[in-house]
């Protein structure tokens, strides 16, 4: 990247349903922004690492008002990122500051308002990339779901789907720290081995396990007190068949249901009656509701401490160069990522 | 009924699934219990009114451990009832006392431990039958679901299925008292008229409305903040399609799913993904969890006051004679009841 040219990733087509393709995006070069273009209280931001997350798929649909803001055709796509300040007209930021943007553009340099960014909190043993890794939105999502909404109690059993993913690997480890029995589910034998290496008491490969219900019963003969759901559909149904009294089902994602081309294709969940019979709670949430709360400060403090002490690890899949970022999004839906996906600028 | 002969309703066959029939029960005569048969701290109880409720269906399955206790083949079936004391060896109860039993036998007189009964609280303007009517378990169920678990806020919209039933009519009225907009759903035009007469802002007949989703959208164009579910299945799915952000779905019953002959016949709910997208909560519960809590005292006080002041009404379907009690249970599953079903001894 020359200092006078930048790369931008633009949305070229809305994709209301079904698979998105590389050609639904456009990668263009543009002149780099210059200091004299800055208005008051603005900065030139140079991202260092971009976060890659499944919910970016929803944002290209052009039709999900409210859940998260839609990307606009012709505009850069965006997501959580960490970067440095190249130039600033704000008294709050200096050249070289390490900053976070909750929804920063996929451009190698761009002008943004100072009010949209915040300084990365100084944490011992934390790298810039950790702000889109172990301390990023998916980890915070895991923290809120697994330690607050799920009301975990030591000795309970938690079942986690997509357990080796960005959210799942943190759910597994935070649950172990709290004394739960953890059953992890992932889509390859490598991932299953990884889950055991980070403390899962049992783990299985959903692609080769055969009947989901039988696989869950074998891995959790004592039943499920908490199901942390990243996938929805058939696996959610099988989990519901195995819940204990007063179970908590935390609905964090539904990756099996995002790409369907029509509502009719959605999987019909038959065991929802168990929510009644087992006096259970099913809770959906979105992490942005928790951004500006004290819960986030607690998360950063606790998780960076556990990470620095080596009590939790965090697996990343890192793509190199913003021009490869779109492929990194698409790979999420093929299960090609292992752990949290990020793009290095 | 002569004083020397009593009537007993016994379970004659377990019915794991599908419709139960009159012949799955046995109605027998037996000698009346006598005072000399009483052990220490026992009473002869003569029920005045028996409560009839859908969950009695589950209890004849022989296979639902834990949700509520199963009835045993050859034993009397049971349910909430109000009765008088005929004889007592307990210092706590005198002949003629009006008492409640949370799970009393369907026998016209029988011996029970004094510890299993409690005195009916004295409430102004309350008849004995009101203890299996307006103040009974289904009303308490409505109170817990609609005023506590649903976290209602004035101005919100609540959708209620089986709204003219034992639970539903109370949900409708308690929600109106709290300033909600109420949409009631029932299975006949008479019932729809009744719902409007007790304050529902909109109501429709699910048997004639055509497409559920369109009917809900028409009755609640502003969307649903609370769905009080008594039916499960297809209607639950349509309700989920119409929830607002942070909606609460209270799962109180699933009458459409109880009689199915196999798990495969269960309706598959396709819109559960909306629980995620709308950050909603789905809460199952059973009222017995709340029996011995201060919530129950609050319920009796508030609801008997509202009832005595004429601010709520309560519709009963009353069968006469215990020998007609089984038919009253079966009628629930044909929608033949209107309001709460009871049997007069």
XYZ file of C-alpha atoms in Angstrom:
690
model
C 0.000 0.000 0.000
C 1.516 3.305 -1.039
C 0.833 6.245 1.216
C -0.977 8.020 -1.598
C -3.340 5.159 -2.525
C -5.764 3.266 -0.332
C -7.885 0.128 -0.745
C -11.631 0.163 -0.097
C -14.067 -2.772 0.125
C -17.492 -1.700 -1.127
C -20.791 -3.538 -1.198
C -21.786 -3.952 -4.843
C -25.030 -5.978 -4.530
C -27.565 -6.576 -1.816
C -27.935 -10.302 -1.166
C -31.272 -10.738 0.629
C -30.801 -14.493 1.062
C -28.633 -17.405 -0.064
C -24.872 -17.396 -0.452
C -22.964 -14.198 -1.069
C -20.144 -14.265 -3.633
C -16.901 -12.354 -4.059
C -18.544 -10.508 -6.936
C -21.179 -9.056 -4.613
C -18.372 -6.809 -3.366
C -16.044 -4.445 -5.176
C -12.460 -3.760 -4.172
C -11.293 -0.360 -5.401
C -8.269 1.883 -5.061
C -8.662 5.546 -4.158
C -6.416 8.445 -3.217
C -5.418 8.419 0.420
C -7.101 11.038 2.597
C -4.899 14.015 3.485
C -4.633 16.061 6.619
C -6.048 19.178 4.962
C -9.301 17.283 4.314
C -9.947 16.910 8.052
C -12.830 18.841 9.587
C -12.965 19.720 13.260
C -12.620 16.821 15.679
C -11.811 14.320 12.992
C -8.978 11.874 12.504
C -7.350 9.902 9.737
C -7.548 6.311 10.954
C -5.287 3.546 9.647
C -6.732 0.151 10.661
C -4.199 -2.454 11.765
C -6.574 -5.417 12.163
C -10.147 -5.847 10.965
C -12.542 -8.206 12.714
C -14.432 -10.730 10.536
C -17.763 -11.971 11.921
C -20.810 -13.926 10.710
C -23.224 -11.077 11.394
C -21.618 -9.170 8.511
C -23.567 -11.567 6.297
C -26.877 -10.197 7.613
C -25.750 -6.657 6.980
C -25.498 -7.150 3.206
C -29.106 -8.300 2.936
C -30.481 -4.795 2.554
C -33.437 -5.919 4.617
C -32.752 -6.398 8.298
C -33.530 -3.042 9.812
C -32.755 -2.799 13.473
C -30.867 -5.984 14.244
C -27.698 -4.355 13.030
C -27.414 -1.528 10.579
C -27.430 -2.643 6.944
C -24.469 -1.942 4.701
C -25.377 0.423 1.866
C -24.718 -0.450 -1.748
C -21.683 1.461 -3.005
C -20.424 2.213 0.524
C -17.588 0.496 2.365
C -18.586 -2.428 4.532
C -17.573 -2.144 8.171
C -16.983 -3.934 11.454
C -15.091 -3.720 14.716
C -11.404 -2.817 14.205
C -8.225 -1.633 15.885
C -6.010 0.969 14.244
C -3.654 3.891 14.694
C -4.121 7.594 14.241
C -2.309 9.055 11.227
C -3.504 12.617 11.745
C -5.935 14.337 14.090
C -7.730 17.644 14.647
C -9.093 16.344 17.965
C -7.499 17.239 21.250
C -8.323 13.702 22.447
C -6.180 11.835 19.906
C -2.549 12.121 18.828
C -0.724 10.633 15.873
C 0.281 7.090 16.783
C -2.512 6.456 19.319
C -3.902 2.921 19.313
C -7.685 3.205 18.950
C -10.807 1.046 18.611
C -13.782 1.587 16.310
C -16.952 -0.441 17.001
C -17.964 -0.202 13.365
C -15.024 1.024 11.330
C -14.803 1.032 7.559
C -13.014 -1.598 5.528
C -10.620 0.964 4.041
C -6.878 0.995 4.585
C -7.072 4.655 5.628
C -10.067 6.905 6.081
C -11.404 9.963 7.834
C -13.741 9.448 10.760
C -15.153 11.541 13.582
C -13.173 11.443 16.808
C -16.453 10.668 18.618
C -16.659 7.319 16.815
C -13.421 5.953 18.243
C -11.985 5.261 21.676
C -8.474 4.660 22.952
C -7.562 1.012 23.326
C -7.330 0.423 27.087
C -3.777 -0.337 28.179
C -3.687 -3.963 29.354
C -0.648 -5.937 30.391
C 0.376 -8.607 27.907
C -2.124 -7.501 25.251
C -1.121 -7.028 21.583
C -2.951 -4.707 19.162
C -4.413 -7.749 17.400
C -5.927 -8.957 20.679
C -8.425 -6.111 20.455
C -10.017 -7.868 17.472
C -9.125 -11.237 19.012
C -9.403 -12.287 22.629
C -10.852 -8.925 23.750
C -13.126 -8.327 20.777
C -16.852 -8.357 20.298
C -17.248 -12.161 20.002
C -15.390 -12.666 23.287
C -17.565 -10.059 24.912
C -20.561 -11.833 23.381
C -19.371 -15.068 24.967
C -18.846 -13.334 28.301
C -22.330 -11.778 28.416
C -24.070 -14.953 27.261
C -22.150 -17.553 29.226
C -21.480 -15.714 32.478
C -24.464 -13.367 32.824
C -27.536 -14.445 30.825
C -26.894 -18.175 31.345
C -26.673 -17.778 35.144
C -24.113 -20.602 35.365
C -23.602 -22.579 38.556
C -20.523 -24.695 39.251
C -21.189 -28.341 38.522
C -23.762 -27.666 35.811
C -23.328 -28.932 32.260
C -23.102 -26.553 29.324
C -23.377 -27.629 25.692
C -21.739 -25.261 23.184
C -22.196 -25.377 19.419
C -19.620 -23.852 17.039
C -17.445 -24.326 20.093
C -14.156 -23.715 18.302
C -15.385 -20.481 16.742
C -14.790 -16.923 17.824
C -17.509 -16.967 20.461
C -17.500 -20.669 21.263
C -13.873 -21.077 22.301
C -14.342 -18.294 24.841
C -17.621 -19.786 26.118
C -15.812 -23.107 26.641
C -12.973 -21.543 28.593
C -15.009 -19.084 30.664
C -17.342 -21.948 31.605
C -14.401 -24.107 32.698
C -13.063 -21.246 34.817
C -16.468 -21.203 36.555
C -16.446 -24.930 37.299
C -18.944 -26.159 34.738
C -18.784 -29.422 32.819
C -18.358 -28.403 29.170
C -19.478 -30.305 26.081
C -18.219 -28.728 22.855
C -19.430 -29.380 19.330
C -17.463 -28.492 16.187
C -17.199 -29.421 12.526
C -13.876 -31.252 12.229
C -11.763 -33.703 14.216
C -9.001 -31.088 14.456
C -11.452 -28.680 16.048
C -12.645 -31.396 18.438
C -9.038 -31.993 19.515
C -8.570 -28.275 20.001
C -11.677 -28.147 22.214
C -10.253 -30.880 24.432
C -6.938 -29.018 24.577
C -8.675 -25.912 25.926
C -10.535 -27.860 28.597
C -13.761 -29.267 27.127
C -14.745 -32.340 29.156
C -16.318 -33.907 26.085
C -16.445 -32.864 22.444
C -17.729 -34.287 19.198
C -17.756 -33.610 15.475
C -21.297 -32.855 14.360
C -20.441 -33.787 10.770
C -19.532 -37.374 11.662
C -21.446 -38.062 14.886
C -24.589 -39.327 13.175
C -27.792 -38.685 15.124
C -27.431 -35.407 17.053
C -29.724 -36.497 19.870
C -27.765 -39.692 20.520
C -24.440 -37.833 20.327
C -25.604 -35.274 22.904
C -26.943 -37.999 25.196
C -23.617 -39.810 25.036
C -21.566 -36.677 25.701
C -23.921 -35.369 28.395
C -25.731 -38.318 29.986
C -26.661 -36.030 32.894
C -28.556 -33.684 30.530
C -27.948 -30.075 29.596
C -28.385 -27.187 32.030
C -27.206 -24.541 29.583
C -27.166 -24.685 25.802
C -25.152 -21.973 24.137
C -26.534 -21.862 20.609
C -24.565 -20.492 17.697
C -26.212 -22.558 14.977
C -30.005 -22.845 15.347
C -31.972 -25.385 13.331
C -31.672 -29.124 13.774
C -28.947 -29.000 16.403
C -30.957 -26.574 18.535
C -33.867 -29.020 18.299
C -31.686 -31.901 19.489
C -30.316 -29.784 22.330
C -33.874 -28.896 23.421
C -34.635 -32.623 23.605
C -31.884 -32.970 26.221
C -32.428 -30.046 28.565
C -32.775 -30.389 32.308
C -35.288 -28.561 34.495
C -34.786 -24.809 34.599
C -32.372 -24.962 31.656
C -31.186 -21.761 30.019
C -30.873 -21.709 26.236
C -28.838 -18.740 25.097
C -29.446 -17.910 21.466
C -26.336 -16.159 20.246
C -26.357 -17.074 16.570
C -28.120 -19.186 13.983
C -25.512 -19.684 11.295
C -27.412 -22.612 9.725
C -30.386 -20.327 9.116
C -28.738 -17.168 7.716
C -28.105 -18.268 4.128
C -31.499 -19.820 3.392
C -33.122 -18.524 0.272
C -36.667 -18.411 1.684
C -38.406 -18.504 5.064
C -40.010 -21.825 4.085
C -36.576 -23.457 4.062
C -36.084 -22.676 7.721
C -35.819 -25.669 9.985
C -38.930 -26.300 12.094
C -38.025 -26.780 15.750
C -40.200 -29.559 17.207
C -38.983 -29.675 20.783
C -39.960 -26.166 21.835
C -42.636 -27.818 24.005
C -39.737 -28.819 26.250
C -39.326 -25.157 27.156
C -42.699 -25.515 28.880
C -42.188 -28.980 30.301
C -38.733 -28.144 31.665
C -39.657 -24.620 32.838
C -36.761 -23.404 30.732
C -35.723 -19.982 29.477
C -34.691 -19.193 25.905
C -32.922 -15.863 25.655
C -31.900 -14.077 22.480
C -29.521 -11.128 22.662
C -27.222 -8.926 20.681
C -23.977 -7.710 22.097
C -24.387 -4.088 21.067
C -26.988 -3.724 23.848
C -24.096 -4.159 26.296
C -21.430 -1.934 24.731
C -21.755 1.043 27.026
C -22.320 -0.758 30.282
C -20.110 -1.568 33.277
C -20.323 -5.189 32.143
C -17.868 -4.352 29.382
C -15.278 -2.956 31.771
C -15.591 -6.098 33.878
C -15.115 -8.206 30.766
C -11.929 -6.417 29.650
C -10.454 -6.577 33.118
C -11.274 -10.224 33.793
C -10.528 -11.651 30.372
C -7.269 -9.782 29.811
C -6.117 -10.962 33.247
C -7.017 -14.600 32.516
C -5.334 -14.328 29.112
C -2.182 -12.705 30.460
C -1.940 -15.385 33.159
C -2.220 -18.079 30.506
C -5.514 -19.396 31.936
C -7.290 -18.936 28.635
C -5.952 -19.182 25.111
C -7.412 -17.804 21.939
C -7.169 -19.210 18.459
C -7.152 -16.851 15.451
C -7.440 -17.373 11.709
C -5.605 -14.457 10.168
C -5.931 -13.312 6.563
C -3.265 -10.931 5.235
C -4.306 -7.808 3.350
C -7.706 -6.093 3.198
C -8.132 -7.314 -0.395
C -8.548 -10.829 1.083
C -11.109 -9.729 3.660
C -14.239 -10.602 1.696
C -13.033 -14.169 1.199
C -12.520 -14.366 4.959
C -16.207 -13.483 5.475
C -17.336 -16.056 2.915
C -15.093 -18.726 4.509
C -17.018 -18.425 7.779
C -20.006 -19.997 6.079
C -17.942 -22.938 4.842
C -16.533 -23.574 8.322
C -13.042 -22.856 6.929
C -12.108 -20.587 9.805
C -10.698 -22.034 12.999
C -11.264 -19.752 15.932
C -11.779 -16.041 15.461
C -11.220 -14.621 11.970
C -9.328 -11.387 11.510
C -7.707 -9.533 8.636
C -4.282 -7.932 9.028
C -4.104 -4.665 7.133
C -74.995 -39.742 47.137
C -75.879 -41.645 50.252
C -73.758 -41.051 53.290
C -72.652 -44.674 53.297
C -71.526 -44.877 49.652
C -69.022 -42.716 47.801
C -68.022 -42.314 44.160
C -64.392 -42.639 43.065
C -62.831 -41.821 39.662
C -59.905 -44.158 38.988
C -57.405 -44.252 36.157
C -57.916 -47.526 34.313
C -55.364 -47.207 31.452
C -52.238 -45.174 30.858
C -52.595 -43.154 27.669
C -49.053 -42.193 26.627
C -50.239 -40.180 23.616
C -53.299 -39.471 21.498
C -56.841 -38.910 22.737
C -57.983 -40.292 26.045
C -61.458 -41.871 26.220
C -64.081 -42.274 28.913
C -63.163 -45.951 29.046
C -59.599 -45.110 30.109
C -61.153 -44.265 33.475
C -63.322 -46.271 35.833
C -66.042 -44.853 38.033
C -66.700 -47.012 41.060
C -68.773 -46.933 44.221
C -67.227 -47.715 47.570
C -68.220 -47.547 51.228
C -67.838 -44.083 52.707
C -64.920 -43.647 55.090
C -65.845 -43.558 58.758
C -64.489 -41.591 61.645
C -63.033 -44.659 63.353
C -60.769 -45.206 60.308
C -58.974 -41.915 60.926
C -55.344 -42.041 62.074
C -53.699 -39.190 63.953
C -53.886 -35.795 62.271
C -56.144 -36.957 59.513
C -59.476 -35.696 58.230
C -62.402 -36.940 56.213
C -62.660 -34.459 53.365
C -65.830 -33.942 51.339
C -64.994 -32.015 48.155
C -67.516 -29.359 47.113
C -65.948 -28.360 43.783
C -63.252 -30.086 41.736
C -61.056 -28.142 39.347
C -60.733 -29.473 35.765
C -57.536 -28.542 33.920
C -55.685 -29.525 30.726
C -52.562 -30.660 32.561
C -54.578 -33.592 33.918
C -54.177 -35.027 30.424
C -50.380 -35.208 30.855
C -50.773 -36.935 34.168
C -52.473 -39.991 32.660
C -49.596 -40.637 30.255
C -47.641 -42.739 32.741
C -44.498 -41.169 31.301
C -43.954 -37.563 32.254
C -41.903 -37.760 35.401
C -41.219 -34.444 37.029
C -43.446 -32.023 35.149
C -46.314 -32.994 37.364
C -46.776 -36.256 39.184
C -48.313 -39.008 37.079
C -51.599 -40.579 38.067
C -51.217 -44.267 38.924
C -53.313 -46.935 37.292
C -56.029 -48.095 39.664
C -55.721 -45.012 41.880
C -58.058 -42.007 41.965
C -57.087 -39.137 39.711
C -56.643 -35.806 41.450
C -56.441 -32.046 41.112
C -56.938 -28.811 42.987
C -60.199 -28.767 44.949
C -62.209 -27.037 47.670
C -64.159 -28.998 50.234
C -65.419 -29.244 53.786
C -64.269 -31.266 56.756
C -66.634 -34.092 57.755
C -64.504 -35.395 60.626
C -61.059 -34.596 61.976
C -58.448 -35.875 64.415
C -56.345 -32.755 63.821
C -56.413 -29.832 66.205
C -56.097 -27.524 63.191
C -59.387 -28.497 61.507
C -62.976 -28.709 62.734
C -66.044 -30.271 61.165
C -67.474 -27.782 58.676
C -64.214 -25.954 57.914
C -63.799 -24.845 54.307
C -60.430 -26.162 53.080
C -58.274 -26.333 49.960
C -56.264 -29.273 48.650
C -53.640 -28.592 45.938
C -53.964 -32.123 44.649
C -57.032 -33.726 46.151
C -58.582 -37.009 45.059
C -61.565 -37.298 42.757
C -63.629 -39.080 45.410
C -66.807 -37.743 46.941
C -65.376 -38.353 50.431
C -61.966 -39.576 51.468
C -59.402 -39.598 54.223
C -56.377 -37.351 53.847
C -53.600 -36.072 56.066
C -54.264 -32.715 57.690
C -50.846 -31.585 56.411
C -52.110 -31.861 52.818
C -54.857 -29.270 53.220
C -55.099 -25.631 54.195
C -57.960 -23.427 55.335
C -59.533 -21.392 52.553
C -58.528 -17.776 53.301
C -61.525 -15.650 54.255
C -62.078 -13.123 51.458
C -64.935 -10.690 51.145
C -67.399 -11.547 48.394
C -65.834 -14.918 47.636
C -67.926 -18.113 47.266
C -66.574 -21.625 47.888
C -66.602 -22.290 44.136
C -64.387 -19.257 43.556
C -61.495 -21.204 45.077
C -61.571 -23.494 42.042
C -62.631 -20.547 39.856
C -61.358 -17.001 39.968
C -58.837 -17.720 42.751
C -57.695 -21.125 41.537
C -54.504 -22.407 39.997
C -55.206 -21.210 36.419
C -55.827 -17.665 37.671
C -52.638 -17.817 39.695
C -50.917 -19.156 36.575
C -52.214 -16.139 34.647
C -51.076 -13.793 37.403
C -47.513 -15.153 37.553
C -47.127 -15.280 33.775
C -48.795 -12.035 32.793
C -47.801 -9.768 35.662
C -44.400 -11.130 36.768
C -42.614 -13.179 34.087
C -43.902 -11.045 31.194
C -42.652 -7.810 32.805
C -45.568 -5.839 31.315
C -45.360 -2.100 30.770
C -48.421 0.107 30.231
C -48.960 0.804 26.545
C -47.442 -2.469 25.371
C -49.402 -4.989 23.313
C -50.090 -8.493 24.564
C -51.391 -11.310 22.387
C -53.185 -14.096 24.282
C -54.140 -17.476 22.839
C -56.943 -19.585 24.366
C -57.944 -16.201 25.687
C -61.407 -17.239 26.847
C -60.063 -20.232 28.774
C -59.352 -20.584 32.456
C -55.964 -18.899 32.257
C -56.574 -16.681 29.247
C -59.592 -14.735 30.514
C -57.580 -13.747 33.589
C -54.531 -12.788 31.486
C -56.784 -10.539 29.391
C -58.271 -8.780 32.405
C -55.095 -8.456 34.476
C -53.353 -6.999 31.415
C -56.142 -4.449 30.906
C -55.899 -3.437 34.577
C -52.188 -2.740 33.915
C -52.850 -0.556 30.885
C -51.814 -2.901 28.093
C -53.424 -3.203 24.703
C -54.872 -6.733 24.608
C -55.427 -8.936 21.566
C -57.315 -12.128 22.393
C -57.645 -15.260 20.288
C -60.310 -17.915 20.788
C -62.091 -20.695 18.928
C -65.638 -19.444 18.433
C -67.442 -16.189 17.644
C -69.197 -16.386 21.033
C -65.856 -16.542 22.756
C -64.580 -13.615 20.680
C -67.599 -11.572 21.793
C -66.936 -12.552 25.385
C -63.312 -11.394 25.059
C -64.473 -7.980 23.859
C -66.963 -7.832 26.729
C -64.161 -8.327 29.267
C -62.012 -5.623 27.713
C -59.955 -7.101 24.859
C -59.095 -4.274 22.430
C -59.148 -6.723 19.535
C -60.071 -10.378 19.276
C -60.423 -12.959 16.534
C -61.561 -16.525 15.977
C -58.567 -18.670 15.006
C -60.847 -21.232 13.385
C -62.211 -18.767 10.836
C -59.508 -16.086 10.534
C -57.583 -17.822 7.753
C -53.844 -17.132 7.778
C -52.684 -16.687 11.399
C -49.878 -14.312 10.488
C -52.205 -11.962 8.595
C -54.815 -12.088 11.363
C -52.232 -11.159 14.008
C -50.860 -8.339 11.836
C -54.350 -6.949 11.394
C -55.216 -7.148 15.091
C -51.806 -5.884 16.230
C -50.316 -3.707 13.485
C -47.872 -2.296 16.063
C -46.457 -5.794 16.709
C -46.461 -7.957 19.814
C -44.503 -7.098 22.964
C -45.799 -10.052 24.945
C -47.211 -13.300 23.645
C -48.977 -15.408 26.230
C -48.953 -18.878 24.731
C -51.445 -21.539 25.734
C -51.412 -23.493 22.480
C -47.924 -23.947 20.977
C -47.489 -25.154 17.394
C -48.505 -23.154 14.369
C -50.002 -20.246 16.271
C -46.841 -19.841 18.351
C -44.890 -19.749 15.095
C -47.134 -16.994 13.704
C -46.832 -15.031 16.945
C -43.023 -15.274 16.790
C -43.174 -13.774 13.303
C -44.807 -10.673 14.797
C -42.766 -9.945 17.910
C -41.193 -6.587 18.650
C -37.721 -6.014 20.025
C -37.209 -7.351 23.545
C -40.485 -9.285 23.352
C -41.363 -11.758 26.089
C -42.991 -15.024 25.059
C -44.518 -16.756 28.057
C -45.061 -20.448 27.422
C -47.871 -21.488 29.701
C -49.394 -24.350 27.742
C -49.233 -26.199 24.450
C -52.646 -27.744 24.106
C -52.214 -28.383 20.368
C -49.180 -30.554 21.107
C -50.396 -32.687 24.033
C -52.505 -35.255 22.204
C -50.114 -36.081 19.370
C -49.430 -39.755 18.963
C -45.702 -39.403 18.198
C -42.950 -36.785 18.559
C -42.666 -36.648 14.766
C -46.181 -35.204 14.566
C -45.129 -32.177 16.568
C -45.286 -28.903 14.724
C -41.882 -27.525 13.718
C -41.505 -23.883 14.763
C -39.694 -21.991 11.996
C -39.537 -18.508 13.451
C -37.443 -19.245 16.508
C -34.646 -17.314 14.780
C -36.695 -14.235 15.633
C -35.862 -14.828 19.287
C -32.288 -13.986 18.309
C -33.056 -11.182 15.880
C -35.490 -9.498 18.280
C -33.395 -10.140 21.409
C -36.468 -11.787 22.868
C -37.037 -14.038 25.849
C -39.057 -17.257 25.804
C -39.948 -18.418 29.290
C -41.548 -21.713 30.240
C -42.904 -22.196 33.748
C -45.169 -24.288 35.899
C -47.288 -22.780 38.573
C -46.407 -25.269 41.294
C -42.980 -23.584 41.535
C -44.825 -20.566 42.945
C -47.226 -22.224 45.397
C -45.389 -21.508 48.606
C -44.160 -18.020 47.824
C -45.309 -14.534 48.842
C -46.397 -14.094 45.226
C -49.378 -16.299 46.000
C -50.521 -14.144 48.899
C -50.256 -11.072 46.664
C -52.316 -12.848 44.032
C -55.155 -13.811 46.400
C -55.288 -10.324 47.864
C -55.201 -8.438 44.565
C -57.441 -10.706 42.530
C -60.117 -11.195 45.172
C -60.218 -7.399 45.615
C -60.554 -6.776 41.870
C -63.225 -9.487 41.662
C -65.184 -8.215 44.651
C -65.089 -4.678 43.217
C -66.427 -6.001 39.894
C -63.277 -4.950 38.024
C -62.770 -8.464 36.760
C -65.271 -11.160 35.927
C -64.750 -14.859 35.615
C -66.520 -17.328 33.386
C -67.053 -20.915 34.507
C -68.213 -24.088 32.790
C -69.727 -26.197 35.524
C -70.431 -29.926 35.316
C -72.713 -31.449 37.933
C -71.697 -34.623 39.743
C -68.282 -36.260 39.990
C -69.460 -39.025 37.650
C -69.430 -36.390 34.872
C -65.926 -35.162 35.704
C -64.005 -37.288 33.202
C -66.137 -35.982 30.339
C -65.319 -32.456 31.516
C -61.596 -33.233 31.130
C -62.113 -34.704 27.653
C -64.216 -31.690 26.629
C -61.249 -29.367 27.209
C -59.532 -30.938 24.222
C -62.532 -30.326 21.994
C -62.723 -26.667 23.034
C -66.188 -27.378 24.486
C -65.457 -25.536 27.702
C -65.961 -21.786 27.942
C -63.839 -20.285 30.645
C -62.657 -22.344 33.561
C -64.058 -25.861 33.940
C -65.146 -27.145 37.312
C -67.182 -30.046 38.644
C -69.736 -29.553 41.395
C -69.756 -32.521 43.758
